[in-house]
XYZ file of C-alpha atoms in Angstrom:
704
model
C -42.697 -17.343 -65.550
C -44.204 -16.183 -62.286
C -47.670 -16.936 -63.620
C -46.544 -20.431 -64.551
C -45.199 -21.033 -61.060
C -48.460 -19.826 -59.554
C -50.390 -22.190 -61.827
C -48.207 -25.130 -60.788
C -48.686 -24.319 -57.113
C -52.429 -24.128 -57.581
C -52.442 -27.484 -59.393
C -50.429 -29.139 -56.602
C -52.825 -27.790 -53.979
C -55.762 -29.073 -56.006
C -54.074 -32.537 -56.283
C -53.490 -32.704 -52.550
C -57.098 -31.788 -51.868
C -58.308 -34.397 -54.322
C -56.051 -37.116 -52.813
C -57.186 -36.211 -49.351
C -60.758 -36.447 -50.508
C -60.071 -39.884 -51.993
C -58.658 -41.107 -48.693
C -61.726 -39.825 -46.869
C -63.919 -41.527 -49.442
C -62.142 -44.872 -48.860
C -62.785 -44.602 -45.161
C -66.411 -43.714 -45.756
C -66.912 -46.549 -48.243
C -65.135 -49.200 -46.160
C -65.542 -48.443 -42.452
C -63.834 -50.807 -39.964
C -66.955 -52.799 -39.152
C -67.722 -53.390 -42.837
C -64.138 -54.418 -43.655
C -64.051 -56.830 -40.726
C -67.389 -58.356 -41.672
C -66.306 -58.821 -45.296
C -63.006 -60.431 -44.288
C -64.599 -62.753 -41.714
C -67.244 -63.925 -44.164
C -64.706 -64.599 -46.944
C -62.261 -66.494 -44.711
C -64.993 -68.574 -43.073
C -66.572 -69.601 -46.389
C -63.338 -70.345 -48.232
C -61.004 -71.635 -45.509
C -63.193 -72.601 -42.509
C -61.176 -70.259 -40.317
C -61.776 -67.194 -38.162
C -60.068 -63.848 -38.687
C -60.005 -60.768 -36.491
C -58.246 -57.393 -36.195
C -58.813 -54.350 -34.020
C -58.191 -51.622 -36.582
C -57.459 -51.081 -40.256
C -56.115 -47.825 -41.636
C -56.616 -47.436 -45.392
C -55.300 -44.537 -47.425
C -53.718 -43.879 -50.785
C -50.171 -44.445 -49.516
C -50.687 -47.632 -47.595
C -52.491 -49.827 -45.138
C -51.997 -50.548 -41.440
C -53.591 -53.459 -39.568
C -53.606 -53.660 -35.779
C -54.008 -56.792 -33.596
C -54.437 -59.201 -36.500
C -55.024 -62.926 -35.996
C -56.031 -65.870 -38.174
C -57.205 -69.136 -36.612
C -56.397 -72.742 -37.425
C -58.992 -74.633 -39.436
C -62.160 -74.858 -37.360
C -61.994 -71.427 -35.755
C -60.291 -69.743 -32.843
C -61.270 -72.638 -30.554
C -58.778 -74.770 -32.560
C -56.017 -72.225 -31.882
C -54.254 -69.430 -33.718
C -52.326 -70.099 -36.908
C -50.858 -66.618 -37.157
C -51.223 -63.363 -35.275
C -49.482 -59.988 -35.288
C -49.573 -56.900 -33.129
C -49.346 -54.768 -36.251
C -48.625 -54.934 -39.972
C -47.939 -51.910 -42.099
C -47.277 -51.207 -45.772
C -46.613 -47.628 -46.883
C -45.576 -46.398 -50.310
C -44.541 -43.011 -51.667
C -47.211 -41.724 -54.004
C -45.444 -39.345 -56.376
C -42.870 -41.846 -57.782
C -45.792 -43.969 -59.027
C -46.426 -41.329 -61.707
C -42.848 -41.951 -62.918
C -43.370 -45.721 -63.041
C -41.253 -46.091 -59.893
C -42.220 -48.063 -56.797
C -40.756 -46.535 -53.698
C -41.874 -48.276 -50.545
C -41.533 -46.287 -47.386
C -42.200 -49.156 -44.981
C -43.082 -52.850 -44.960
C -43.204 -54.022 -41.375
C -44.544 -56.707 -39.104
C -44.412 -56.483 -35.330
C -45.159 -59.190 -32.776
C -45.849 -61.960 -35.285
C -46.618 -65.422 -33.888
C -46.759 -68.251 -36.428
C -47.716 -71.751 -35.224
C -47.071 -74.609 -37.657
C -48.367 -78.072 -36.755
C -47.842 -81.394 -38.505
C -50.712 -83.651 -37.491
C -50.552 -87.387 -36.841
C -51.939 -87.994 -40.352
C -48.990 -86.107 -41.897
C -51.020 -83.054 -42.903
C -50.074 -79.501 -41.926
C -52.363 -76.920 -40.402
C -51.814 -74.619 -43.389
C -52.661 -77.150 -46.121
C -56.080 -75.667 -46.925
C -54.498 -72.213 -47.431
C -52.350 -73.501 -50.317
C -53.845 -73.028 -53.807
C -54.138 -75.915 -56.252
C -50.836 -77.425 -57.364
C -49.374 -76.880 -60.800
C -50.637 -80.313 -61.867
C -54.213 -79.178 -61.234
C -53.957 -75.902 -63.171
C -54.194 -75.766 -66.944
C -50.887 -74.712 -68.458
C -50.766 -71.206 -69.838
C -50.191 -70.630 -73.525
C -46.518 -70.248 -74.275
C -46.908 -66.560 -75.104
C -48.537 -65.913 -71.719
C -45.871 -67.601 -69.622
C -43.445 -65.456 -67.703
C -40.142 -64.804 -69.392
C -36.953 -65.913 -67.623
C -35.274 -62.625 -68.475
C -34.931 -60.155 -65.585
C -37.786 -57.718 -65.099
C -37.034 -54.031 -65.674
C -38.115 -52.526 -62.359
C -37.291 -49.526 -60.254
C -38.245 -50.794 -56.820
C -36.883 -49.461 -53.538
C -37.917 -49.666 -49.915
C -36.702 -47.431 -47.131
C -37.399 -49.875 -44.318
C -38.428 -53.554 -44.263
C -38.651 -55.231 -40.883
C -39.966 -58.070 -38.771
C -39.715 -57.426 -35.029
C -40.285 -59.369 -31.831
C -41.735 -62.374 -33.665
C -41.908 -66.103 -32.944
C -42.325 -69.210 -35.093
C -43.137 -72.596 -33.555
C -43.278 -75.999 -35.243
C -44.810 -79.081 -33.619
C -44.596 -82.521 -35.219
C -47.296 -84.719 -33.669
C -45.989 -87.748 -35.597
C -42.440 -87.742 -34.195
C -43.022 -85.682 -31.046
C -40.464 -83.069 -32.108
C -40.848 -79.409 -31.150
C -38.911 -76.648 -32.894
C -39.066 -72.937 -32.203
C -37.542 -69.758 -33.626
C -38.071 -67.004 -31.103
C -37.420 -63.296 -30.775
C -36.951 -62.904 -34.530
C -35.714 -59.477 -35.557
C -35.039 -58.878 -39.229
C -34.402 -55.538 -40.898
C -33.422 -54.342 -44.355
C -32.335 -50.753 -44.766
C -32.610 -48.977 -48.113
C -33.686 -51.972 -50.167
C -32.963 -51.489 -53.852
C -33.963 -53.905 -56.580
C -30.949 -52.923 -58.657
C -28.280 -51.938 -56.113
C -26.705 -53.252 -52.884
C -28.583 -52.999 -49.583
C -27.807 -54.049 -46.011
C -29.641 -56.497 -43.762
C -29.490 -57.721 -40.166
C -31.070 -60.839 -38.685
C -31.120 -62.214 -35.147
C -33.143 -64.923 -33.419
C -33.019 -67.672 -30.809
C -33.882 -71.231 -31.663
C -34.598 -74.383 -29.677
C -35.359 -78.013 -30.476
C -36.793 -80.886 -28.452
C -36.773 -84.347 -30.067
C -37.540 -86.197 -26.851
C -34.011 -87.580 -26.694
C -32.183 -84.316 -27.353
C -33.080 -80.892 -26.008
C -31.169 -77.846 -27.235
C -32.132 -74.393 -26.004
C -31.451 -71.615 -26.664
C -29.162 -71.270 -29.674
C -28.488 -67.629 -30.479
C -27.937 -66.764 -34.148
C -26.921 -63.432 -35.644
C -26.253 -62.491 -39.275
C -25.333 -59.178 -40.874
C -24.368 -58.352 -44.411
C -24.888 -56.659 -47.735
C -26.931 -58.136 -50.595
C -27.175 -57.116 -54.232
C -29.891 -58.871 -56.226
C -28.876 -56.753 -59.254
C -32.312 -56.728 -60.830
C -32.240 -60.560 -60.777
C -29.324 -60.654 -63.216
C -27.697 -63.688 -61.614
C -24.202 -63.100 -62.931
C -24.178 -59.692 -61.195
C -25.928 -60.748 -57.967
C -23.897 -61.145 -54.780
C -24.098 -61.409 -51.014
C -21.517 -60.536 -48.383
C -21.802 -61.788 -44.809
C -19.942 -59.321 -42.607
C -20.862 -61.134 -39.395
C -22.368 -64.561 -38.761
C -22.412 -65.855 -35.190
C -23.858 -68.899 -33.449
C -23.687 -69.329 -29.688
C -24.833 -72.179 -27.450
C -23.623 -72.681 -23.869
C -20.030 -71.680 -24.567
C -19.976 -73.149 -28.073
C -19.374 -70.383 -30.611
C -19.160 -70.058 -34.379
C -17.993 -66.818 -35.973
C -17.876 -66.544 -39.755
C -17.502 -64.014 -42.525
C -17.708 -64.610 -46.241
C -19.599 -64.033 -49.403
C -20.957 -65.354 -52.658
C -20.853 -63.671 -56.053
C -22.037 -64.396 -59.594
C -24.976 -66.679 -58.886
C -24.815 -67.869 -62.505
C -21.425 -69.438 -61.725
C -21.414 -69.163 -57.927
C -18.126 -68.224 -56.305
C -18.117 -68.790 -52.535
C -15.635 -67.730 -49.879
C -15.836 -68.393 -46.145
C -13.587 -67.722 -43.193
C -14.068 -68.090 -39.459
C -13.523 -70.026 -36.280
C -15.275 -72.508 -34.025
C -14.652 -72.696 -30.292
C -16.088 -74.302 -27.180
C -16.212 -77.948 -28.330
C -15.636 -79.938 -25.132
C -17.026 -82.745 -22.992
C -19.723 -80.458 -21.554
C -21.060 -79.796 -25.045
C -20.784 -83.477 -26.017
C -22.781 -84.516 -22.939
C -25.733 -82.613 -24.412
C -25.898 -85.139 -27.260
C -24.239 -88.340 -25.968
C -25.371 -90.356 -22.970
C -22.961 -91.999 -20.544
C -19.665 -90.901 -19.080
C -17.519 -88.770 -21.363
C -13.843 -88.131 -20.516
C -12.883 -84.504 -20.058
C -11.640 -82.922 -23.282
C -11.516 -79.517 -24.937
C -10.673 -78.823 -28.562
C -8.614 -75.724 -29.265
C -10.058 -73.014 -31.475
C -10.762 -74.449 -34.933
C -9.991 -72.099 -37.796
C -11.790 -72.608 -41.105
C -11.204 -71.115 -44.516
C -12.908 -72.209 -47.721
C -13.149 -71.059 -51.321
C -15.275 -72.821 -53.912
C -16.965 -72.218 -57.247
C -19.600 -74.067 -59.235
C -20.302 -74.032 -62.959
C -23.904 -75.194 -62.807
C -24.423 -74.955 -66.555
C -21.580 -77.415 -67.206
C -22.178 -79.415 -63.989
C -18.741 -78.835 -62.507
C -17.483 -77.568 -59.165
C -14.108 -76.688 -57.732
C -12.963 -76.349 -54.121
C -9.813 -74.262 -54.423
C -9.324 -74.128 -50.664
C -10.706 -75.933 -47.637
C -8.403 -75.512 -44.652
C -9.051 -76.627 -41.085
C -6.459 -75.853 -38.424
C -6.157 -76.394 -34.680
C -3.081 -74.559 -33.505
C -0.097 -76.404 -35.009
C -2.225 -79.131 -36.569
C -4.036 -78.671 -39.861
C -5.721 -80.289 -42.834
C -5.633 -78.514 -46.209
C -7.803 -79.769 -49.007
C -8.572 -78.950 -52.654
C -10.923 -80.757 -55.010
C -12.526 -80.682 -58.439
C -15.819 -82.456 -59.179
C -17.522 -83.201 -62.488
C -21.154 -84.269 -62.114
C -22.150 -83.865 -65.768
C -22.358 -87.640 -66.167
C -24.284 -90.259 -64.173
C -21.016 -91.404 -62.610
C -19.482 -88.481 -60.714
C -15.737 -87.981 -61.205
C -13.443 -86.068 -58.894
C -9.838 -85.275 -58.036
C -8.899 -84.398 -54.464
C -5.655 -83.354 -52.807
C -5.051 -83.249 -49.050
C -2.108 -82.074 -46.961
C -2.081 -82.742 -43.241
C 0.006 -82.085 -40.177
C -0.932 -83.620 -36.832
C 1.005 -82.479 -33.767
C 0.635 -85.332 -31.279
C 1.504 -83.234 -28.220
C -1.318 -80.905 -29.186
C -3.647 -83.870 -29.659
C -2.689 -85.133 -26.193
C -3.569 -81.759 -24.663
C -7.113 -82.061 -26.030
C -7.961 -84.659 -23.382
C -5.342 -84.933 -20.678
C -7.633 -87.198 -18.666
C -7.842 -89.686 -21.524
C -4.531 -89.269 -23.371
C -1.962 -88.011 -20.864
C -0.969 -91.578 -19.974
C 0.010 -92.239 -23.602
C 2.637 -89.436 -23.522
C 2.205 -88.627 -27.198
C 4.947 -86.649 -28.937
C 6.114 -85.873 -32.456
C 4.184 -85.178 -35.620
C 2.546 -86.920 -38.559
C 2.585 -85.113 -41.897
C 1.291 -86.231 -45.235
C 0.261 -85.413 -48.776
C -2.476 -87.592 -50.249
C -4.293 -87.442 -53.574
C -7.480 -89.259 -54.544
C -8.890 -89.557 -58.061
C -12.077 -91.334 -59.050
C -11.177 -94.385 -61.078
C -14.540 -95.414 -62.471
C -15.289 -97.735 -59.550
C -16.207 -97.637 -55.893
C -12.535 -97.654 -54.974
C -10.687 -94.408 -55.854
C -7.038 -94.235 -56.891
C -5.255 -92.955 -53.791
C -1.563 -91.993 -53.831
C 0.753 -90.094 -51.511
C 2.952 -90.419 -48.480
C 2.764 -90.047 -44.701
C 5.871 -89.086 -42.713
C 6.380 -90.031 -39.051
C 8.720 -87.613 -37.286
C 10.109 -88.113 -33.761
C 7.022 -90.022 -32.628
C 6.872 -90.860 -28.939
C 4.285 -92.754 -26.896
C 3.757 -95.022 -23.911
C 2.958 -98.509 -25.230
C 2.258 -101.569 -23.056
C 3.867 -99.862 -20.095
C 7.026 -99.058 -22.082
C 8.259 -95.901 -23.783
C 8.412 -95.668 -27.564
C 10.558 -92.782 -28.780
C 12.407 -91.354 -31.788
C 10.148 -93.186 -34.265
C 10.920 -91.923 -37.751
C 9.955 -93.210 -41.162
C 7.727 -92.843 -44.180
C 4.661 -94.678 -45.452
C 4.276 -94.626 -49.233
C 0.828 -95.120 -50.752
C 0.881 -96.205 -54.389
C -2.789 -97.172 -54.107
C -5.120 -98.518 -51.437
C -3.935 -101.952 -52.606
C -0.228 -101.095 -52.614
C 1.175 -99.586 -49.416
C 4.717 -99.890 -48.141
C 7.133 -98.224 -45.764
C 10.773 -97.384 -45.939
C 12.877 -98.632 -43.010
C 11.181 -97.209 -39.933
C 13.532 -96.739 -36.988
C 12.838 -96.085 -33.342
C 13.615 -96.894 -29.722
C 11.372 -99.105 -27.577
C 12.106 -99.484 -23.880
C 15.628 -98.200 -24.464
C 16.291 -100.698 -27.238
C 16.839 -99.722 -30.879
C 14.680 -101.350 -33.543
C 13.941 -101.051 -37.225
C 11.042 -102.401 -39.225
C 9.385 -102.248 -42.614
C 6.074 -103.393 -44.039
C 4.808 -103.856 -47.576
C 1.162 -104.599 -48.324
C -0.378 -105.469 -51.687
C -3.841 -106.640 -52.622
C -3.906 -107.457 -56.314
C -6.606 -110.126 -56.384
C -4.814 -111.656 -53.393
C -3.389 -109.944 -50.355
C 0.358 -110.104 -49.722
C 2.369 -108.844 -46.746
C 6.147 -108.443 -46.518
C 7.275 -107.699 -42.955
C 10.736 -107.039 -41.493
C 11.535 -106.417 -37.827
C 14.953 -106.168 -36.196
C 15.388 -105.298 -32.507
C 18.074 -105.463 -29.842
C 15.833 -106.347 -26.904
C 12.120 -106.873 -26.429
C 10.908 -106.947 -22.834
C 7.387 -107.296 -21.517
C 7.081 -108.425 -17.924
C 3.446 -109.412 -18.186
C 1.497 -110.700 -21.159
C -2.068 -111.565 -20.169
C -2.557 -114.657 -22.319
C -5.743 -115.518 -20.420
C -7.268 -112.293 -21.720
C -5.904 -112.889 -25.239
C -7.326 -116.401 -25.307
C -10.702 -115.168 -24.017
C -10.788 -112.518 -26.758
C -9.919 -115.092 -29.419
C -12.608 -117.427 -28.126
C -15.313 -114.737 -28.053
C -14.280 -113.612 -31.537
C -14.555 -117.126 -32.900
C -18.053 -117.478 -31.461
C -19.173 -114.431 -33.467
C -18.114 -115.979 -36.791
C -19.932 -118.963 -38.263
C -17.370 -121.578 -39.184
C -17.586 -123.340 -42.514
C -16.774 -127.058 -42.713
C -13.694 -126.207 -44.755
C -12.340 -123.862 -42.080
C -12.876 -126.135 -39.108
C -9.654 -127.396 -37.555
C -8.544 -127.998 -34.015
C -8.355 -125.050 -31.653
C -10.900 -122.313 -31.019
C -9.063 -119.671 -33.053
C -9.313 -121.795 -36.176
C -13.052 -121.184 -36.349
C -12.236 -117.712 -37.664
C -12.114 -117.279 -41.445
C -9.402 -115.462 -43.353
C -8.900 -114.915 -47.062
C -5.741 -116.616 -48.390
C -2.723 -114.320 -48.411
C 0.978 -114.417 -49.216
C 3.273 -113.677 -46.284
C 6.953 -112.913 -46.071
C 8.475 -112.311 -42.653
C 12.026 -111.658 -41.472
C 12.186 -111.118 -37.708
C 15.362 -110.960 -35.626
C 15.356 -110.066 -31.902
C 18.591 -110.404 -29.960
C 16.907 -110.797 -26.591
C 13.283 -111.551 -25.625
C 12.021 -111.442 -22.049
C 8.462 -111.802 -20.766
C 6.422 -113.831 -18.316
C 5.924 -116.850 -20.619
C 9.011 -116.881 -22.802
C 12.635 -115.718 -22.784
C 15.457 -116.395 -25.224
C 18.468 -115.034 -27.064
C 18.915 -114.570 -30.815
C 15.320 -115.210 -31.824
C 14.982 -115.591 -35.588
C 11.757 -116.147 -37.511
C 11.633 -116.319 -41.296
C 8.662 -117.224 -43.445
C 7.859 -117.224 -47.132
C 4.380 -118.678 -47.493
C 1.799 -118.348 -50.239
C -1.962 -118.883 -49.862
C -1.795 -118.800 -46.087
C -5.113 -119.039 -44.261
C -6.321 -120.498 -40.992
C -6.917 -123.953 -42.480
C -3.335 -124.152 -43.871
C -4.668 -126.520 -46.563
C -3.437 -124.567 -49.577
C -0.412 -122.968 -47.957
C 2.927 -123.524 -49.656
C 6.386 -122.279 -48.765
C 8.846 -122.414 -45.894
C 8.902 -121.452 -42.223
C 12.103 -121.287 -40.200
C 12.723 -120.269 -36.607
C 15.565 -120.591 -34.141
C 16.662 -119.281 -30.754
C 19.210 -120.040 -28.060
C 19.524 -120.038 -24.266
C 15.775 -119.947 -23.842
C 12.971 -121.009 -21.555
C 9.265 -121.473 -22.247
C 7.541 -121.121 -18.884
C 3.914 -121.600 -19.923
C 3.833 -123.620 -23.119
C 0.103 -124.371 -22.987
C -0.890 -120.696 -23.044
C 1.681 -119.826 -25.664
C 0.777 -122.663 -28.006
C -3.003 -122.132 -27.766
C -2.923 -118.362 -28.322
C -2.601 -118.758 -32.098
C -3.107 -121.433 -34.735
C 0.276 -120.441 -36.195
C 2.065 -120.939 -32.873
C 0.256 -124.259 -32.453
C 1.729 -125.485 -35.739
C 5.173 -124.019 -35.038
C 5.433 -125.282 -31.457
C 3.728 -128.657 -31.813
C 7.104 -130.396 -31.857
C 8.166 -128.564 -28.689
C 5.008 -129.710 -26.927
C 5.590 -133.297 -27.983
C 9.199 -132.965 -26.827
C 7.925 -131.895 -23.427
C 5.783 -135.034 -23.214
C 8.697 -137.121 -24.399
C 10.852 -135.721 -21.593
C 8.227 -136.866 -19.118
C 8.354 -140.343 -20.628
C 12.131 -140.566 -20.389
C 11.999 -139.259 -16.846
C 9.806 -142.219 -15.930
C 12.077 -144.654 -17.737
C 15.446 -143.392 -16.559
C 14.597 -141.882 -13.220
C 16.400 -138.659 -14.242
C 15.392 -135.447 -12.486
C 13.885 -133.349 -15.293
C 11.627 -130.318 -14.683
C 8.978 -130.621 -17.383
C 6.678 -127.861 -16.111
C 8.737 -125.492 -18.242
C 10.964 -126.123 -21.254
C 14.528 -124.847 -20.928
C 16.935 -125.278 -23.797
C 20.298 -124.320 -25.210
C 18.892 -124.031 -28.715
C 15.746 -124.620 -30.782
C 15.680 -124.950 -34.553
C 12.522 -125.459 -36.597
C 12.528 -125.886 -40.363
C 9.158 -126.574 -42.007
C 8.065 -126.939 -45.579
C 4.409 -126.275 -46.383
C 2.778 -127.719 -49.469
C 0.336 -130.320 -50.704
C -1.912 -129.622 -47.746
C 0.648 -130.580 -45.119
C 3.613 -129.358 -43.107
C 6.721 -131.460 -43.565
C 9.254 -131.166 -40.766
C 12.660 -130.925 -42.375
C 14.281 -130.323 -39.034
C 13.069 -129.727 -35.504
C 15.737 -129.929 -32.792
C 15.697 -128.964 -29.131
C 18.986 -129.186 -27.232
C 19.481 -128.782 -23.496
C 21.911 -129.927 -20.813
C 19.504 -132.697 -19.847
C 18.310 -133.945 -23.207
C 18.347 -133.648 -26.974
C 15.012 -133.888 -28.809
C 14.758 -134.481 -32.556
C 11.379 -134.507 -34.320
C 10.594 -135.507 -37.881
C 7.482 -136.291 -39.886
C 4.485 -134.308 -41.095
C 1.088 -132.856 -40.270
C -1.519 -133.287 -43.001
C -3.994 -130.385 -42.935
C -6.336 -131.938 -45.513
C -6.797 -135.372 -43.925
C -5.904 -134.117 -40.429
C -3.481 -137.071 -40.129
C -0.283 -137.023 -38.055
C 2.855 -138.927 -38.947
C 5.650 -137.940 -36.550
C 8.580 -139.495 -34.726
C 10.169 -137.962 -31.633
C 13.583 -139.094 -30.376
C 14.725 -137.994 -26.943
C 18.339 -138.509 -25.885
C 19.338 -137.947 -22.255
C 22.406 -135.972 -21.295
C 24.645 -133.672 -23.278
C 25.944 -136.471 -25.485
C 22.542 -138.111 -25.982
C 24.033 -141.585 -25.819
C 20.608 -143.227 -25.620
C 17.162 -142.278 -26.872
C 13.470 -142.713 -26.203
C 11.361 -143.081 -29.333
C 7.709 -141.959 -29.568
C 5.548 -142.540 -32.641
C 2.711 -139.991 -33.116
C -0.093 -140.997 -35.492
C -3.837 -140.768 -35.813
C -5.519 -137.447 -36.523
C -5.339 -133.986 -35.053
C -8.758 -134.575 -33.520
C -7.938 -138.098 -32.326
C -4.157 -138.627 -32.150
C -2.515 -141.941 -31.283
C 0.832 -142.401 -29.520
C 3.123 -145.395 -29.297
C 6.288 -145.658 -27.256
C 8.811 -148.207 -28.635
C 9.461 -149.597 -25.159
C 12.061 -152.298 -25.938
C 14.303 -150.197 -28.180
C 13.968 -147.238 -25.832
C 14.959 -149.200 -22.731
C 17.821 -150.974 -24.525
C 19.152 -147.676 -25.717
C 18.937 -146.019 -22.333
C 20.439 -148.833 -20.226
C 24.164 -149.557 -20.214
C 25.348 -152.931 -21.495
C 25.965 -154.209 -17.947
C 22.343 -153.396 -17.081
C 20.722 -155.385 -19.836
C 19.651 -158.073 -17.394
C 17.369 -155.474 -15.791
C 15.831 -154.429 -19.078
C 12.900 -156.779 -18.723
C 12.005 -155.273 -15.375
C 12.361 -151.729 -16.848
C 10.108 -152.701 -19.741
C 7.422 -153.907 -17.358
C 7.638 -150.624 -15.406
C 7.406 -148.534 -18.586
C 4.383 -150.493 -19.863
C 2.525 -149.599 -16.695
C 3.195 -145.885 -17.194
C 2.964 -145.452 -20.971
C -0.841 -145.267 -20.846
C -0.694 -142.297 -18.472
C 1.978 -140.540 -20.518
C 0.250 -140.902 -23.899
C -3.118 -139.802 -22.506
C -1.365 -136.629 -21.382
C 0.027 -136.093 -24.878
C -3.460 -136.401 -26.363
C -4.539 -133.273 -24.472
C -2.289 -131.268 -26.789
C -4.679 -131.719 -29.711
C -8.021 -131.453 -27.939
C -10.099 -128.358 -28.531
C -10.060 -125.965 -25.584
């Protein structure tokens, strides 16, 4: 036994001597000057580039290169493509005899890589790339690499890249991108077992419009490539961090079974505020700051069967959150999916995000919901669910909205309705409901009931200006052209039901008690040509202080209040005839009732009465929306008892109306029997003033 040991020792000594001799022989055969000359000649002939290095150390366990650099095409005068302070590869010799590859070190220090995209779209590394697969003859099937994992025993003690930089310059777009101070290290790499890694670098980008620098990125984790058996491979990120001027992302997570990838992710994002936004958006940005955003996601993908599932995707900001799950099938040309979302939005928390912008709205309460979406074989998914409003509060139009509670039910994107929503506006209780359907044709069913609605100032000048500018942006078709600027807008026909009751209305243009508006109209659009149904409105103890602004703010109000406008003109006529003191700048009344029937392209006035202490006005007739013809009669009786009346005939068209005052019957009706001898004189006086009165009425129908 002792002799055997001595023999083994002698053999090992002999092997070491022989290996040492081989290393010396390599150095003698390939001295530095010869190696450099061979490399420079090869690179120049094959790639039209220069190469240089200060030292090369060759031995049986590895190679080390010092001060290496490779030029761009054309030589060092064109610039460096890549350089490195040092590059080293060292292997352990003895494991090679056991068919094992054990790498001691693979390292690069001080690498600088410069990538350039030229104005012609070519890169400065294009001539280093071998011929594409299309230019190479395919290998015989038996010579092609198998897709089964290779049986290898490969390990590496230390793999690193240190103090290195990568720059990218796009001469076509003018964009510069850099990855600087790259430090990457793998400890105890194992082809078959888990190993750890750590990566850190700074990056910057300059697009000309946006400059971001520096963004610090750090990643740490454990990877197992499991001999390239995908179902066993995995990666765990123990720390992933991004930082840029106060903006931070911190994540952990992992992925397993790369055959059917299973992904998990958890972390938070902070520092999103107006200062960060100003880096990307020009102009003034209101002060805001998002709270810490927490993220958690879990997903898996069955790539073989073309399916994926998101079992969890949660985003939360304090008390507010969105939770989402989804399943996707992309095995067919038309992708199918099913998605479920739960949400909770705390409005006070939302208001705190930007006090400068939102504090004035005084937001309170919460919005919660559960919504599902399923692909339905078309561009429009089937969406169902509900949204609950709880104790909503806000400042609206200078008034306080509070205690708003209700639920919105979504049967589909074409079928949405609410239950009875209740709340308090400006100290007054109200309730409302809305139903919307769009089954080939849109329909709206609206209810609103309120004790008191008060707005001291409605800027109708601004509303009219907005309507006018909006109408100028839409090209009117001949079919949609009617009187009034707003009518130039186009609207698809819709069915409308409305039931509005307000006990008291007060604002700068209109005040009244017991306002009621009811409508049941089909095929309503801005032309009113195909509309059919009924419209009814009434109110009492009211005053219209600026009828012109009110009537011209909407085509619907123009139709509804046309009779009131004509009544106002009629009052002016009777004032001239009778000499009564009537203030016609505003319209005050004890009651107004309007009852219209729409159909056959016209509005038929079943009843339109205005009663006041000074006069009673009754209007009848019709407005034809197809021919634009008017056929109306207005009777004005003075006094509470309306013992006499003035009669005005309105004809012609909406664009060119005609008016006729029945002077004789009007004067006879207004004058007492003992004044009949003065009727002729009254008639002469009226004839002289009728022209002025009727020209004033015509202004009602002129486009403004």
